[in-house]
Coordinates of C-alpha atoms and ligand atoms in Angstrom, one line a residue:
X698 CA 0.2 -1.0 20.3
X699 CA 0.2 1.4 17.4
X700 CA 0.4 -0.4 14.1
X701 CA 1.8 1.2 11.0
X702 CA 0.0 0.3 7.9
X703 CA 1.8 0.9 4.6
X704 CA -0.8 1.6 1.9
X705 CA 0.1 1.2 -1.8
X706 CA -2.5 2.8 -4.1
X707 CA -3.1 4.9 -7.3
X708 CA -1.8 8.4 -7.8
X709 CA -5.1 8.8 -9.7
X710 CA -8.6 8.2 -8.6
X711 CA -9.4 5.5 -11.2
X712 CA -12.6 5.2 -13.2
X713 CA -14.9 3.7 -10.6
X714 CA -16.1 6.0 -7.8
X715 CA -16.0 2.9 -5.5
X716 CA -12.1 3.3 -5.5
X717 CA -12.3 6.8 -4.0
X718 CA -14.9 5.7 -1.4
X719 CA -12.7 2.8 -0.5
X720 CA -9.6 5.0 0.0
X721 CA -11.5 7.2 2.4
X722 CA -13.0 4.3 4.2
X723 CA -9.5 2.8 4.6
X724 CA -8.3 6.1 6.0
X725 CA -11.1 6.2 8.5
X726 CA -10.6 2.6 9.5
X727 CA -6.8 3.1 10.1
X728 CA -7.5 6.2 12.2
X729 CA -10.4 4.6 14.1
X730 CA -8.0 1.9 15.3
X731 CA -5.4 4.5 16.3
X732 CA -3.0 3.1 13.7
X733 CA -0.5 5.1 11.7
X734 CA -0.6 5.5 7.9
X735 CA 2.7 5.0 5.9
X736 CA 2.5 5.9 2.3
X737 CA 4.1 7.7 -0.6
X738 CA 3.5 11.3 0.7
X739 CA 1.5 12.5 -2.4
X740 CA -1.6 14.6 -2.3
X741 CA -3.0 13.2 -5.5
X742 CA -5.5 10.4 -6.4
X743 CA -6.3 7.7 -4.0
X744 CA -3.0 8.4 -2.1
X745 CA -4.1 11.9 -1.2
X746 CA -7.6 10.7 -0.2
X747 CA -6.3 8.1 2.2
X748 CA -3.9 10.6 3.8
X749 CA -6.3 13.5 4.1
X750 CA -8.9 11.2 5.7
X751 CA -6.4 9.8 8.3
X752 CA -5.2 13.4 9.1
X753 CA -8.8 14.7 9.4
X754 CA -9.5 11.9 11.9
X755 CA -6.5 13.0 14.0
X756 CA -4.3 10.0 13.4
X757 CA -0.6 9.9 12.5
X758 CA 0.8 9.9 8.9
X759 CA 4.3 9.1 7.7
X760 CA 5.0 9.9 4.1
X761 CA 8.0 9.2 1.9
X762 CA 8.6 10.9 -1.5
X763 CA 11.6 11.2 -3.8
X764 CA 12.8 14.7 -4.6
X765 CA 11.8 14.4 -8.3
X766 CA 8.2 13.7 -7.5
X767 CA 7.7 16.5 -5.1
X768 CA 5.9 18.6 -7.7
X769 CA 4.3 15.9 -9.8
X770 CA 2.7 14.1 -6.9
X771 CA 2.2 17.2 -4.8
X772 CA 4.4 16.3 -1.7
X773 CA 2.1 16.6 1.3
X774 CA 4.4 18.4 3.7
X775 CA 1.9 18.7 6.6
X776 CA 2.1 15.0 7.4
X777 CA 3.2 14.0 11.0
X778 CA 6.5 12.8 9.4
X779 CA 7.5 13.8 5.9
X780 CA 10.6 12.2 4.4
X781 CA 12.3 13.1 1.1
X782 CA 14.5 10.6 -0.5
X783 CA 16.9 10.7 -3.4
X784 CA 15.5 7.7 -5.3
X785 CA 12.4 5.6 -5.8
X786 CA 14.2 2.6 -4.3
X787 CA 15.0 4.5 -1.1
X788 CA 11.3 5.6 -1.0
X789 CA 10.1 2.0 -1.1
X790 CA 12.7 0.9 1.4
X791 CA 11.9 3.6 4.0
X792 CA 8.1 3.1 3.6
X793 CA 8.4 -0.7 4.2
X794 CA 11.0 -0.4 7.0
X795 CA 8.5 1.8 8.9
X796 CA 5.5 -0.4 8.4
X797 CA 4.1 -3.5 10.2
X798 CA 1.8 -4.6 7.4
X799 CA 0.8 -3.7 3.8
X800 CA -2.6 -3.0 2.3
X801 CA -2.9 -2.7 -1.5
X802 CA -5.8 -0.6 -2.8
X803 CA -6.5 -0.2 -6.6
X804 CA -3.7 1.5 -8.5
X805 CA -1.6 1.4 -11.6
X806 CA 1.9 0.2 -12.5
X807 CA 3.5 2.0 -9.5
X808 CA 1.2 0.2 -7.1
X809 CA 2.0 -3.1 -8.8
X810 CA 5.7 -2.4 -8.6
X811 CA 5.4 -1.8 -4.9
X812 CA 3.2 -4.9 -4.3
X813 CA 5.5 -7.2 -6.3
X814 CA 8.6 -5.9 -4.5
X815 CA 7.3 -6.8 -1.0
X816 CA 5.8 -10.0 -2.3
X817 CA 9.1 -11.1 -3.8
X818 CA 11.0 -10.1 -0.6
X819 CA 8.5 -12.3 1.3
X820 CA 9.1 -15.2 -1.1
X821 CA 12.8 -14.8 -0.4
X822 CA 12.2 -14.9 3.3
X823 CA 13.4 -11.3 3.9
X824 CA 10.4 -10.4 6.0
X825 CA 7.2 -11.8 7.4
X826 CA 4.9 -8.8 7.2
X827 CA 1.3 -9.4 6.2
X828 CA 0.3 -8.3 2.7
X829 CA -3.4 -7.7 2.1
X830 CA -5.0 -6.9 -1.2
X831 CA -8.2 -4.9 -0.9
X832 CA -10.0 -6.2 -3.9
X833 CA -12.4 -3.2 -4.2
X834 CA -15.1 -3.8 -6.8
X835 CA -13.1 -6.9 -8.0
X836 CA -10.4 -4.6 -9.4
X837 CA -7.6 -7.0 -8.4
X838 CA -9.3 -10.3 -9.4
X839 CA -7.0 -10.5 -12.5
X840 CA -3.9 -10.0 -10.3
X841 CA -5.0 -12.8 -8.0
X842 CA -5.6 -15.0 -11.1
X843 CA -2.1 -14.1 -12.4
X844 CA -0.5 -15.1 -9.1
X845 CA -2.4 -18.5 -9.2
X846 CA -1.2 -18.9 -12.8
X847 CA 2.5 -18.6 -11.7
X848 CA 1.9 -21.5 -9.4
X849 CA -0.1 -23.7 -11.9
X850 CA 2.5 -22.8 -14.5
X851 CA 5.3 -24.2 -12.3
X852 CA 7.1 -20.9 -11.7
X853 CA 6.3 -20.5 -8.0
X854 CA 5.6 -22.6 -4.9
X855 CA 2.0 -22.8 -3.8
X856 CA 3.2 -21.0 -0.6
X857 CA 3.4 -17.9 -2.7
X858 CA -0.4 -17.7 -2.4
X859 CA -0.2 -17.9 1.4
X860 CA 1.9 -14.7 1.5
X861 CA -1.0 -12.6 0.1
X862 CA -4.4 -12.4 1.7
X863 CA -7.3 -10.7 -0.1
X864 CA -10.4 -9.0 1.2
X865 CA -13.5 -7.8 -0.6
X866 CA -13.4 -4.3 1.0
X867 CA -11.2 -2.2 3.2
X868 CA -13.0 -3.0 6.5
X869 CA -12.4 -6.7 5.8
X870 CA -8.8 -6.0 4.9
X871 CA -8.3 -4.2 8.2
X872 CA -10.0 -7.0 10.2
X873 CA -7.4 -9.4 8.8
X874 CA -4.8 -7.2 10.6
X875 CA -6.7 -6.6 13.8
Ligands
AMP2049 P1 0.4 4.4 -9.6 O1 -0.2 3.2 -9.1 O2 1.1 4.2 -11.0 O3 -0.5 5.6 -9.7 O4 1.6 4.8 -8.6 C1 1.4 4.8 -7.2 C2 2.6 5.3 -6.5 O5 3.7 4.4 -6.8 C3 3.0 6.6 -7.0 O6 3.4 7.4 -5.8 C4 4.3 6.3 -7.8 O7 5.2 7.4 -7.8 C5 4.8 5.2 -7.0 N1 5.8 4.4 -7.8 C6 5.8 4.0 -9.1 N2 6.9 3.3 -9.4 C7 7.6 3.3 -8.3 C8 8.9 2.7 -8.0 N3 9.6 2.0 -8.9 N4 9.4 2.9 -6.7 C9 8.7 3.5 -5.8 N5 7.4 4.1 -6.0 C10 7.0 4.0 -7.3

């Protein structure tokens, strides 16, 4: 069965070359499995790298971008499916609706926003889709510590930690979804 993997990641490359390498490795891993990439339809940063790699390997891509970011994030119109939304909220909804699982690569505030939205939806029981953090070069270790702090601080049930799995690299992240 074709799985659709929603990838949240930076619209920049970040400071460690390991991030770009990981984005390309993830794209190859998705394509090798015959899976489909769902993402934010930009052709910048890690987003663009994942998409170009999936495309080059002949696999399907589904991108969703809001009108106002078409220029800033260089809307990648040659995707298998290219959807333009009015708002950021619609973008996130359409991406998530069309995905079976989420992988989080290194990224900035936008990536965190997307991650926390699907995590809180999971906490509320609104979905049961796997969420996997690809902890490339330990980039997300502080995020994992922060999630643990919400539990030890008494602001979340320990089950919160069960909703997120982490893997040291993209291949291990994909293996969790095989
Ligand atoms: P960043 O990690 O900040 O580079 O952002 C990664 C992606 O998340 C970019 O495509 C941003 O446009 C997107 N993004 C940022 N904030 C939001 C939001 N509130 N809703 C949907 N996408 C967002």
